[in-house]
Amino acid sequence: MTQHVVVAPLLIALSTAIICLLARRSLRVQRAVSVVGVFAYAGAVGLLVLRVLPDATLTYNVGGWPAPFAIVAVADALSVFMLCLAAVLAVPSLLFSLRYVGDFGEQLTYHPLFHFMLAGVTGAFLTSDIFNLFVWFEVLLMASYVLVVFYGNAEQTRVTLRYLVLNLVGSAVMLLAIGGIYATTGTLNMADLAVRIANPAEYGVSLAPVLGLSMLLFTVFAVKAGIAPFQWWVPATYRAAPAPVTAMLAGVVKKVGVYALIRLYFTVFAAAEFDALAGLPWGDGSALAYFGPVVLAMAALSIGFGGLGAIGQDTIEGLLAYSSIGQVGFIVLPLAVGALVTPELVPGVRHLAIVASLVYALNHTLSKGLLFLVAGTIRDATGTTRFSELGGVAREQPVVAGAFLVGGLGLVGVPPLSGFFGKLLVFQSAVNANAWLPLALALGGAILTVAYVSRAWNRGFWGDPSPAVETAAPTDRVQVGLVVALALAVILVGVGFQPVFEFAGHAADAALDRGQYVDAVLPDGGAASGGGHA
Amino acid sequence: MTAAQSAAWTAATAIAQSAAAGPELVLAVTLGVLFALGTFLVLRRDVVRVVWGITIISQSANVYLVTMGDITGGVPILEKAGHHAAPHGPITDPLPQALVLTAIVIGFASTAFALVLTYRVYEEHGTIDADELADAGEVVR
């Protein structure tokens, strides 16, 4: 019975979605169920966190089968850290959409889709089976397609078509990689996979194809996370979707790709010793030696492209969307450092790198979620988010403008906001590892962030009120309240950083402690697993 | 489409020739042809062809997934001894078949959505030409 808490968030999100579908005739019932559902989700995640911290790993074997045969849901500190990101942003986003999407849209399908997306994200964070990961990706993608096309105008249909085609090709690639991994290793369970590729001779696994297939999987996760050069779907998609959905896409769905990178590369594929990589001057001969330079290059591209692109944007949403590309570069940059520098050279470098990445991901979820909701509030009140039509919001709507400032400074990394520690840890992991190139990249990216945030502030919020701002409708009190709450969260995480840092530390421990993960998933050591042709 | 037709004809003869060399080779060549055709279609300007392309690519990924089990075996499940007592050789791994079943269901749903979306794009823009759609520019709502 105690193990059921592992799948509780997943079941709550799924059943809320289904009940919302059944209650579609009554908007009031649907709204009530949806709000109760999202709070219950947050509660279940909270309960799970209490059970898992500091270092428990809970598993749930679907159907009660033993591990390599059953699909196993695993909640360790890394999974619950990511679930917290989802829960913390899902609650304000859903409440915001009650005042933003409009009765007709909500009556249609908004609430079921929102919860299906949440269920997909939750499943992806909890599963320990790569094919199951594919299935949860599809669940969240299917919901996100419809949410992106939600307004159904010319622009939305065009953008969704592009998003859809890209992701369907991505799904096919993911299937190819998964099928190949099954054929070469004879297993789909991540823990079993880690055991087998760590002892290739014992299980008759040929390692070379696994390296290629792992990189094939990497491209799919990079698409999901929107890392350059797979970033081109991001700006248009984020502009097209309703503001609370965009907040979720940027704040939570993007992190699914980041989570999959950490889990698969640092926990699973790092178990193998590849002969072909042993001669490289960097890395430790595991798949990380291959992963590191690739991610470093992609992070550099993302930071540069996102930062420069954001400066040239003429709407708030456009700027925030490009900024998301740059910020995801900051999230994966420490991962590249951790992959390139071995713990033998610099003790604890991987741990610090993953902590930096997670803390930065948390900062991005809070700040970017906040900023997209501010953009939604401004659009609702003034009818526009074009910088040319805005101006002087700070004078007319000081609270909303203040929240934007907090979010923007959170991205920049001004103390005592959450972004400060994110940036600090990214810099620290680069400095500790003596990695000057990543450090220079992070510095350049930080300067670009200052440039686009101050530009947005100067053009949109400072100065004399424009006609659109002067004649704006009064802002919705609930929307402003939620935005202020998120702004307070950005400040609170920064001020009371110690527990967050410890939580991220436990998550990094869990990501790197392969033995504990394997023991939890495969209590009998995993040698008994099937897969006849391994 | 004459180029595509002649390519298809060449591919068909290649498959026929490889049939003599065993089922793996036939499947490998077929998969190669299917992926090539799918990629060719995805790169077309006509959005309907693009949707056909991703359908073909995802279906060929499914076929590939089936081949990842052991295709030389017989049935994927053992019959109970005593019922029919049919002598069976090596069994085929049932797991890829379960995976493919899941992937097919997901693929159908995605294809249905893609087709509906294509129709909607046609209604909104009056065209299904990708180039003309791109010219529509970035109109923020």
XYZ file of C-alpha atoms in Angstrom:
675
model
C 0.000 0.000 0.000
C 2.829 2.373 0.826
C 4.203 2.003 -2.669
C 1.041 3.450 -4.199
C 2.176 6.931 -3.278
C 4.684 6.670 -6.141
C 1.996 6.655 -8.789
C -0.424 8.882 -6.861
C 0.415 12.116 -8.769
C 0.080 10.255 -12.049
C -3.279 8.732 -11.117
C -4.583 12.058 -9.835
C -3.667 13.867 -13.050
C -5.162 11.115 -15.211
C -8.391 10.791 -13.264
C -8.830 14.565 -13.093
C -8.492 14.688 -16.871
C -11.051 11.931 -17.338
C -13.548 13.397 -14.863
C -13.183 16.779 -16.602
C -14.009 15.086 -19.902
C -17.104 13.484 -18.374
C -18.187 16.790 -16.818
C -17.793 18.806 -20.004
C -21.466 19.820 -20.042
C -21.134 21.874 -16.896
C -18.385 24.459 -16.937
C -18.738 25.025 -13.207
C -18.254 21.351 -12.306
C -15.382 21.047 -14.765
C -13.616 24.045 -13.242
C -14.129 22.791 -9.713
C -12.805 19.324 -10.553
C -9.852 20.811 -12.379
C -8.859 23.120 -9.522
C -9.297 20.404 -6.903
C -7.327 18.056 -9.154
C -4.338 20.356 -9.524
C -4.187 21.006 -5.770
C -4.478 17.270 -5.106
C -1.640 16.757 -7.586
C 0.546 19.239 -5.725
C -0.387 17.547 -2.446
C 0.511 14.107 -3.782
C 3.851 15.407 -5.019
C 4.466 16.945 -1.595
C 3.690 13.633 0.091
C 6.026 11.835 -2.276
C 8.799 14.330 -1.519
C 8.428 13.673 2.208
C 8.684 9.932 1.612
C 11.634 10.077 -0.738
C 13.894 12.660 0.933
C 16.660 12.449 1.916
C 17.699 9.335 0.044
C 14.935 6.757 -0.260
C 14.125 5.312 -3.665
C 10.551 4.100 -3.947
C 9.411 1.817 -6.725
C 6.046 0.697 -7.982
C 5.923 -2.410 -10.147
C 2.902 -2.195 -12.394
C 0.828 -5.359 -12.139
C 3.008 -6.696 -9.335
C 5.438 -8.363 -11.756
C 9.121 -8.533 -10.867
C 11.328 -5.782 -12.182
C 12.668 -6.332 -15.674
C 9.272 -7.626 -16.822
C 7.076 -5.090 -15.125
C 6.995 -1.453 -16.066
C 8.483 0.144 -12.967
C 7.686 3.604 -11.698
C 10.613 4.952 -9.696
C 10.540 7.938 -7.386
C 13.996 8.978 -6.295
C 15.215 12.421 -5.314
C 15.855 13.413 -8.955
C 12.371 12.401 -10.072
C 10.645 14.175 -7.208
C 12.732 17.315 -7.747
C 11.418 17.470 -11.300
C 7.888 16.655 -10.114
C 8.148 19.624 -7.746
C 8.928 21.890 -10.705
C 5.800 20.591 -12.422
C 3.583 20.985 -9.358
C 4.872 24.440 -8.408
C 4.080 25.862 -11.832
C 0.960 23.814 -12.642
C -1.077 25.301 -9.793
C -0.643 29.005 -10.714
C -0.887 28.236 -14.443
C -4.194 26.455 -14.059
C -5.634 29.130 -11.756
C -4.426 31.783 -14.199
C -6.140 30.070 -17.112
C -9.485 30.221 -15.261
C -9.282 33.995 -15.752
C -7.529 33.961 -19.098
C -8.793 31.290 -21.478
C -12.459 32.279 -21.429
C -15.652 30.324 -20.846
C -15.959 28.992 -24.370
C -12.409 27.708 -24.503
C -12.638 26.128 -21.071
C -15.924 24.462 -21.924
C -14.306 22.982 -25.006
C -11.409 20.829 -23.865
C -8.978 23.034 -21.995
C -9.080 21.349 -18.575
C -8.815 17.701 -19.715
C -5.925 18.616 -22.009
C -4.106 20.491 -19.276
C -4.297 17.503 -16.963
C -3.368 15.026 -19.694
C -0.285 17.130 -20.356
C 0.496 17.069 -16.646
C -0.014 13.292 -16.586
C 2.383 12.884 -19.510
C 5.038 14.980 -17.774
C 4.580 13.059 -14.515
C 4.785 9.690 -16.231
C 7.967 10.704 -18.028
C 9.559 11.767 -14.718
C 8.564 8.551 -12.952
C 9.090 5.770 -15.451
C 12.192 3.609 -15.497
C 11.508 2.014 -18.859
C 12.643 3.666 -22.079
C 9.679 2.495 -24.128
C 7.340 3.726 -21.422
C 9.190 7.032 -21.613
C 8.244 7.159 -25.306
C 4.594 6.507 -24.439
C 4.485 9.314 -21.851
C 6.185 11.660 -24.308
C 3.391 10.901 -26.748
C 0.740 11.526 -24.089
C 2.111 14.945 -23.265
C 2.780 15.800 -26.911
C -0.719 14.882 -28.031
C -2.165 17.179 -25.382
C 0.325 19.925 -26.216
C -0.517 19.827 -29.958
C -4.124 20.637 -29.183
C -3.198 23.260 -26.592
C -0.867 25.023 -29.051
C -3.546 25.093 -31.762
C -6.081 26.108 -29.109
C -7.221 29.441 -30.555
C -7.482 27.835 -33.986
C -6.537 30.932 -35.978
C -4.466 30.953 -39.146
C -1.191 31.467 -37.281
C -1.910 28.732 -34.719
C -2.775 26.065 -37.306
C 0.340 26.797 -39.332
C 2.625 26.734 -36.295
C 1.059 23.573 -34.865
C 1.514 21.773 -38.165
C 5.239 22.503 -38.008
C 5.412 21.464 -34.332
C 3.450 18.287 -35.101
C 5.540 17.188 -38.080
C 8.774 17.784 -36.168
C 7.596 15.804 -33.165
C 6.223 12.918 -35.220
C 9.556 12.565 -36.974
C 11.152 12.798 -33.530
C 8.905 9.993 -32.275
C 9.926 7.771 -35.188
C 13.588 8.453 -34.412
C 12.972 7.645 -30.766
C 11.361 4.336 -31.762
C 14.377 3.512 -33.906
C 16.723 4.186 -31.004
C 14.617 2.225 -28.522
C 14.219 -0.729 -30.879
C 17.943 -0.759 -31.511
C 18.759 -0.637 -27.814
C 16.392 -3.533 -27.178
C 17.919 -5.551 -29.977
C 21.498 -4.991 -28.799
C 21.017 -5.232 -25.026
C 17.828 -7.276 -24.696
C 16.222 -4.968 -22.179
C 14.224 -1.758 -21.948
C 14.426 -1.272 -18.209
C 16.879 1.521 -17.412
C 18.350 -0.183 -14.351
C 18.712 -3.490 -16.175
C 20.217 -1.607 -19.112
C 22.787 -0.020 -16.800
C 23.684 -3.448 -15.379
C 24.054 -5.018 -18.815
C 26.138 -2.316 -20.461
C 28.393 -2.211 -17.399
C 29.223 -5.923 -17.937
C 28.934 -6.353 -21.701
C 30.886 -9.598 -21.810
C 28.691 -11.286 -19.214
C 25.467 -10.449 -21.027
C 26.769 -10.720 -24.577
C 26.089 -7.083 -25.356
C 27.994 -5.364 -28.122
C 28.605 -1.826 -26.929
C 29.427 0.088 -30.124
C 25.826 0.275 -31.388
C 24.654 1.375 -27.936
C 26.793 4.508 -28.210
C 25.259 5.468 -31.554
C 21.745 4.664 -30.414
C 22.225 6.700 -27.240
C 23.115 9.701 -29.383
C 20.039 9.087 -31.531
C 17.982 9.253 -28.333
C 19.870 12.409 -27.396
C 18.650 14.217 -30.518
C 15.059 13.454 -29.526
C 15.560 14.866 -26.018
C 17.309 17.897 -27.492
C 14.263 18.519 -29.678
C 11.993 18.309 -26.632
C 14.217 20.659 -24.638
C 14.560 23.040 -27.594
C 18.379 23.077 -27.567
C 20.004 24.570 -30.680
C 20.108 23.468 -33.491
C 16.707 21.929 -32.713
C 15.307 25.189 -31.378
C 13.524 26.556 -34.449
C 10.066 25.317 -33.487
C 10.227 27.095 -30.110
C 9.556 30.798 -30.821
C 6.503 30.377 -33.054
C 5.006 27.643 -30.871
C 5.410 29.643 -27.673
C 3.849 32.695 -29.305
C 0.879 30.731 -30.610
C -0.212 28.939 -27.414
C -2.315 30.617 -24.688
C -0.153 32.297 -22.007
C -0.665 29.735 -19.196
C 0.041 26.901 -21.637
C 3.218 28.630 -22.783
C 4.232 28.989 -19.147
C 3.836 25.218 -18.780
C 5.587 24.448 -22.077
C 8.598 26.585 -21.186
C 8.578 25.883 -17.469
C 7.787 22.183 -17.291
C 7.596 20.371 -20.646
C 11.057 21.610 -21.668
C 12.437 20.126 -18.436
C 11.274 16.656 -19.465
C 14.007 16.689 -22.092
C 16.534 17.938 -19.523
C 15.468 15.270 -17.024
C 15.784 12.532 -19.642
C 19.307 13.727 -20.478
C 20.401 13.608 -16.832
C 18.726 10.300 -16.087
C 19.824 8.435 -19.191
C 23.329 9.836 -19.575
C 24.499 10.234 -16.011
C 22.628 7.313 -14.449
C 22.407 4.775 -17.264
C 24.777 5.226 -20.211
C 27.670 6.394 -18.033
C 27.793 2.791 -16.747
C 29.457 1.564 -19.935
C 33.137 1.757 -20.845
C 33.454 2.313 -24.572
C 36.799 1.203 -26.028
C 36.455 3.726 -28.833
C 36.253 6.603 -26.327
C 38.938 5.418 -23.915
C 41.731 7.147 -25.870
C 40.163 10.608 -25.729
C 42.004 13.193 -23.614
C 38.792 14.162 -21.838
C 35.999 12.192 -20.160
C 36.248 8.756 -18.600
C 35.598 6.552 -21.608
C 31.876 6.309 -20.909
C 29.216 7.721 -23.222
C 29.676 11.013 -21.355
C 32.967 11.580 -23.197
C 30.970 11.683 -26.411
C 28.038 13.533 -24.920
C 30.137 16.325 -23.366
C 31.595 18.091 -26.436
C 28.325 17.749 -28.339
C 26.343 19.284 -25.501
C 28.940 21.998 -25.004
C 28.653 23.012 -28.664
C 24.865 22.904 -28.538
C 24.748 24.888 -25.307
C 27.010 27.525 -26.870
C 24.752 27.732 -29.916
C 21.646 27.954 -27.727
C 23.023 30.677 -25.488
C 24.220 32.749 -28.426
C 21.240 32.226 -30.661
C 18.647 32.633 -27.907
C 20.280 35.736 -26.447
C 20.832 37.494 -29.786
C 17.399 36.472 -31.037
C 15.706 37.802 -27.915
C 17.278 41.240 -28.351
C 15.711 41.627 -31.776
C 12.148 40.685 -30.836
C 9.287 43.173 -31.005
C 6.803 41.434 -28.689
C 7.125 40.326 -25.073
C 6.224 36.719 -25.909
C 8.737 36.588 -28.748
C 11.457 37.886 -26.461
C 10.588 35.377 -23.755
C 10.490 32.500 -26.247
C 13.974 33.270 -27.584
C 15.144 33.780 -24.023
C 13.940 30.219 -23.278
C 16.334 28.918 -25.925
C 19.191 30.805 -24.300
C 18.249 29.729 -20.792
C 18.091 26.046 -21.702
C 21.660 26.523 -22.877
C 22.529 27.602 -19.334
C 20.763 24.519 -17.977
C 22.759 22.052 -20.102
C 26.078 23.931 -19.966
C 27.023 22.546 -16.520
C 26.002 19.076 -17.753
C 28.597 19.420 -20.501
C 31.204 20.437 -17.897
C 30.267 17.475 -15.716
C 30.515 15.120 -18.673
C 33.895 16.391 -19.878
C 35.711 16.568 -16.538
C 36.066 13.307 -14.680
C 35.624 13.072 -10.907
C 39.191 11.716 -10.740
C 40.494 15.083 -11.963
C 38.171 17.274 -9.928
C 36.356 15.476 -7.098
C 32.655 16.210 -6.940
C 32.541 17.968 -10.293
C 29.639 15.885 -11.602
C 27.650 16.373 -8.439
C 28.125 20.128 -8.574
C 27.304 20.188 -12.295
C 23.999 18.399 -11.842
C 23.100 20.584 -8.856
C 23.825 23.669 -10.983
C 21.710 22.351 -13.808
C 18.784 21.499 -11.516
C 18.881 24.784 -9.614
C 19.019 26.674 -12.891
C 16.105 24.614 -14.194
C 14.117 25.518 -11.072
C 14.953 29.189 -11.560
C 13.926 29.032 -15.203
C 10.640 27.321 -14.348
C 9.714 29.967 -11.785
C 10.994 33.046 -13.617
C 9.865 32.121 -17.101
C 6.495 30.883 -15.851
C 6.077 34.201 -14.070
C 7.127 36.222 -17.121
C 4.768 34.428 -19.506
C 1.902 34.956 -17.072
C 2.828 38.663 -16.842
C 2.743 38.802 -20.647
C -0.717 37.209 -20.507
C -1.901 39.742 -17.928
C -0.687 42.645 -20.040
C -2.268 41.211 -23.171
C -5.576 40.786 -21.362
C -5.525 44.364 -20.103
C -4.098 46.269 -23.070
C -4.786 43.900 -25.959
C -1.175 43.949 -27.150
C 2.322 42.888 -26.145
C 4.165 44.755 -28.920
C 6.922 46.948 -27.538
C 6.027 49.619 -30.105
C 2.523 49.887 -28.637
C 3.485 49.480 -24.988
C 5.318 51.806 -22.646
C 4.824 53.192 -19.204
C 3.255 50.041 -17.757
C 5.311 50.741 -14.632
C 3.346 53.958 -14.048
C -0.133 52.596 -14.771
C 0.288 49.046 -13.394
C 3.168 49.175 -10.907
C 2.427 45.749 -9.412
C 2.440 43.925 -12.749
C 5.545 45.801 -13.840
C 7.207 44.970 -10.524
C 6.496 41.280 -11.055
C 8.013 41.503 -14.529
C 11.082 43.155 -13.052
C 11.441 40.373 -10.469
C 11.143 37.702 -13.187
C 13.552 39.525 -15.485
C 16.105 40.046 -12.732
C 15.616 36.392 -11.808
C 16.730 35.483 -15.343
C 19.657 37.899 -15.093
C 20.642 36.439 -11.720
C 20.580 39.380 -9.345
C 20.864 38.447 -5.658
C 18.820 37.578 -3.641
C 16.574 36.078 -6.348
C 16.592 32.381 -7.257
C 18.496 33.121 -10.469
C 21.508 34.357 -8.551
C 22.254 30.929 -7.118
C 21.508 29.276 -10.450
C 24.062 31.483 -12.211
C 26.511 31.224 -9.311
C 26.468 27.432 -9.413
C 26.866 27.373 -13.195
C 29.917 29.642 -12.868
C 31.224 27.679 -9.907
C 31.036 24.333 -11.704
C 32.959 25.823 -14.638
C 35.580 27.443 -12.379
C 36.058 24.340 -10.222
C 36.592 22.279 -13.332
C 39.036 24.844 -14.773
C 36.796 24.949 -17.819
C 37.399 28.412 -19.230
C 35.415 28.025 -22.422
C 32.140 27.225 -20.593
C 32.891 30.065 -18.192
C 33.319 32.511 -21.068
C 30.115 31.207 -22.638
C 28.191 31.659 -19.396
C 29.550 35.191 -19.014
C 28.634 36.108 -22.579
C 25.182 34.635 -22.096
C 24.713 36.555 -18.857
C 25.562 39.823 -20.646
C 23.063 39.014 -23.407
C 20.424 38.313 -20.728
C 21.053 41.718 -19.142
C 20.760 43.294 -22.595
C 17.400 41.821 -23.531
C 15.824 42.138 -20.101
C 16.785 45.800 -19.824
C 15.616 46.413 -23.369
C 12.229 44.869 -22.585
C 12.001 46.937 -19.427
C 12.965 50.200 -21.111
C 10.710 49.825 -24.115
C 7.680 48.162 -22.535
C 7.492 49.272 -18.938
C 9.455 52.468 -18.401
C 8.732 55.937 -19.766
C 5.450 57.634 -20.575
C 2.320 55.518 -20.897
C 1.384 54.778 -24.493
C -2.243 55.196 -25.686
C -2.806 51.428 -25.423
C -1.620 51.406 -21.808
C -3.534 54.553 -20.816
C -6.826 53.224 -22.168
C -6.184 49.680 -20.858
C -8.905 47.779 -19.052
C -8.248 47.314 -15.339
C -6.082 44.240 -14.755
C -7.765 41.144 -13.397
C -7.184 40.869 -9.647
C -6.749 37.094 -9.672
C -4.222 37.265 -12.486
C -2.232 39.944 -10.657
C -2.421 37.935 -7.428
C -0.994 34.830 -9.109
C 1.750 36.788 -10.777
C 2.682 38.361 -7.438
C 2.653 34.929 -5.784
C 5.088 33.589 -8.370
C 7.280 36.668 -7.983
C 7.345 36.023 -4.240
C 8.329 32.422 -4.967
C 11.283 33.640 -7.059
C 12.370 35.836 -4.142
C 11.691 33.159 -1.502
C 13.736 30.492 -3.265
C 16.605 32.961 -3.360
C 16.307 34.105 0.237
C 15.728 30.669 1.729
C 18.057 28.894 -0.635
C 19.582 26.359 1.781
C 16.757 23.745 1.718
C 16.462 24.043 -2.085
C 20.210 23.541 -2.393
C 20.053 20.466 -0.153
C 17.128 19.081 -2.157
C 19.047 19.591 -5.409
C 22.061 17.942 -3.753
C 19.996 14.856 -2.914
C 18.686 14.838 -6.485
C 22.236 14.952 -7.851
C 23.220 12.124 -5.479
C 20.325 10.091 -6.830
C 21.292 10.844 -10.433
C 24.870 9.694 -9.870
C 24.220 6.781 -7.495
C 23.702 4.091 -10.090
C 24.012 1.300 -7.549
C 21.136 2.541 -5.466
C 18.941 2.990 -8.535
C 19.703 -0.507 -9.772
C 19.188 -2.047 -6.328
C 15.859 -0.310 -5.916
C 14.529 -1.332 -9.323
C 16.061 -4.809 -9.446
C 16.109 -6.144 -5.863
C 17.473 -9.518 -7.003
C 20.358 -8.018 -8.935
C 18.784 -8.146 -12.368
C 20.669 -11.208 -13.527
C 17.428 -13.133 -13.873
C 16.055 -10.854 -16.574
C 14.741 -12.157 -19.855
C 15.272 -11.091 -23.440
C 16.179 -14.357 -25.119
C 18.461 -13.076 -27.840
C 20.669 -10.801 -25.815
C 6.140 11.958 -60.112
C 7.754 9.944 -62.881
C 11.086 10.084 -61.094
C 9.458 8.698 -57.975
C 7.728 5.989 -60.014
C 10.939 4.829 -61.589
C 12.603 4.934 -58.162
C 9.787 2.772 -56.813
C 10.248 0.345 -59.724
C 13.983 0.092 -59.059
C 13.247 -0.488 -55.400
C 10.716 -3.226 -56.209
C 13.239 -5.073 -58.359
C 15.841 -4.716 -55.619
C 13.452 -6.254 -53.114
C 12.604 -9.082 -55.518
C 16.275 -9.816 -56.057
C 17.072 -9.791 -52.345
C 14.188 -12.170 -51.621
C 16.457 -14.976 -52.668
C 18.965 -14.004 -49.980
C 16.710 -14.458 -46.948
C 14.059 -12.591 -44.981
C 16.448 -10.261 -43.108
C 17.799 -8.772 -46.296
C 14.296 -8.324 -47.757
C 13.206 -6.521 -44.611
C 16.318 -4.379 -44.519
C 15.897 -3.292 -48.136
C 12.169 -2.718 -47.672
C 12.789 -0.602 -44.611
C 15.399 1.427 -46.430
C 13.011 2.060 -49.309
C 10.167 2.983 -46.948
C 12.296 5.452 -44.985
C 13.591 6.972 -48.221
C 10.063 7.341 -49.562
C 8.845 8.832 -46.270
C 11.690 11.329 -46.181
C 11.057 12.237 -49.822
C 7.391 12.941 -49.034
C 8.137 14.918 -45.828
C 10.242 17.301 -47.892
C 7.406 18.074 -50.361
C 5.618 21.429 -50.482
C 2.171 19.846 -50.417
C 1.162 19.484 -46.762
C -0.942 16.375 -47.427
C 2.137 14.667 -48.864
C 4.072 15.719 -45.759
C 1.462 14.007 -43.602
C 1.716 10.906 -45.802
C 5.445 11.086 -45.365
C 5.363 11.087 -41.583
C 2.778 8.294 -41.681
C 5.085 6.177 -43.808
C 8.088 6.990 -41.619
C 6.263 6.073 -38.421
C 4.911 2.868 -39.960
C 8.350 1.873 -41.168
C 9.655 2.536 -37.666
C 7.023 0.035 -36.539
C 8.130 -2.561 -39.083
C 11.714 -1.989 -37.942
C 10.608 -2.538 -34.344
C 9.126 -5.923 -35.281
C 12.398 -6.976 -36.860
C 14.162 -6.167 -33.587
C 12.632 -9.312 -32.126
C 13.902 -12.520 -33.606
C 12.095 -12.780 -36.926
C 13.392 -16.234 -37.732
C 11.440 -17.863 -34.906
C 7.907 -19.167 -35.171
C 4.996 -18.079 -33.007
C 5.520 -15.418 -30.378
C 3.801 -17.468 -27.633
C 4.315 -21.046 -26.529
C 1.280 -23.231 -26.830
C 0.384 -25.232 -23.761
C 1.815 -28.685 -24.075
C -0.925 -31.307 -24.124
C -3.624 -29.218 -25.766
C -2.453 -29.474 -29.312
C 1.002 -30.718 -28.576
C 2.153 -29.036 -31.759
C 5.907 -29.306 -32.082
C 7.319 -25.832 -32.109
C 10.747 -24.578 -32.907
C 12.322 -21.507 -31.394
C 9.757 -18.914 -30.380
C 9.770 -15.292 -31.500
C 10.309 -12.666 -28.794
C 6.810 -11.370 -27.958
C 7.947 -8.063 -26.454
C 8.618 -6.181 -29.721
C 5.182 -7.207 -30.891
C 3.656 -5.640 -27.780
C 5.754 -2.528 -28.343
C 4.659 -2.292 -31.969
C 1.034 -2.644 -30.988
C 1.413 0.366 -28.690
C 3.331 2.333 -31.295
C 0.717 1.593 -33.971
C -2.119 2.859 -31.790
C -0.209 6.048 -31.002
C 0.693 6.413 -34.687
C -2.936 6.154 -35.787
C -4.011 8.799 -33.310
C -1.249 11.151 -34.414
C -2.043 10.581 -38.081
C -5.721 11.277 -37.517
C -4.840 14.502 -35.738
C -2.383 15.470 -38.484
C -5.040 14.960 -41.179
C -7.636 16.991 -39.277
C -5.061 19.715 -38.713
C -4.205 19.733 -42.417
C -7.855 20.263 -43.260
C -8.006 23.081 -40.737
C -4.880 24.669 -42.207
C -6.577 24.531 -45.618
C -9.688 26.187 -44.200
C -7.712 28.938 -42.454
C -5.213 29.705 -45.189
C -6.938 28.501 -48.356
C -3.814 26.614 -49.372
C -1.866 23.511 -48.439
C 1.332 24.634 -50.123
C 4.094 24.835 -47.513
C 5.834 27.724 -49.310
C 2.666 29.803 -49.463
C 2.043 29.018 -45.805
C 5.527 30.234 -44.938
C 4.842 33.452 -46.856
C 1.845 34.030 -44.605
C 4.471 35.347 -42.183
C 4.461 35.534 -38.442
C 1.071 37.023 -37.644
C 0.780 37.272 -33.893
C -2.821 36.839 -32.849
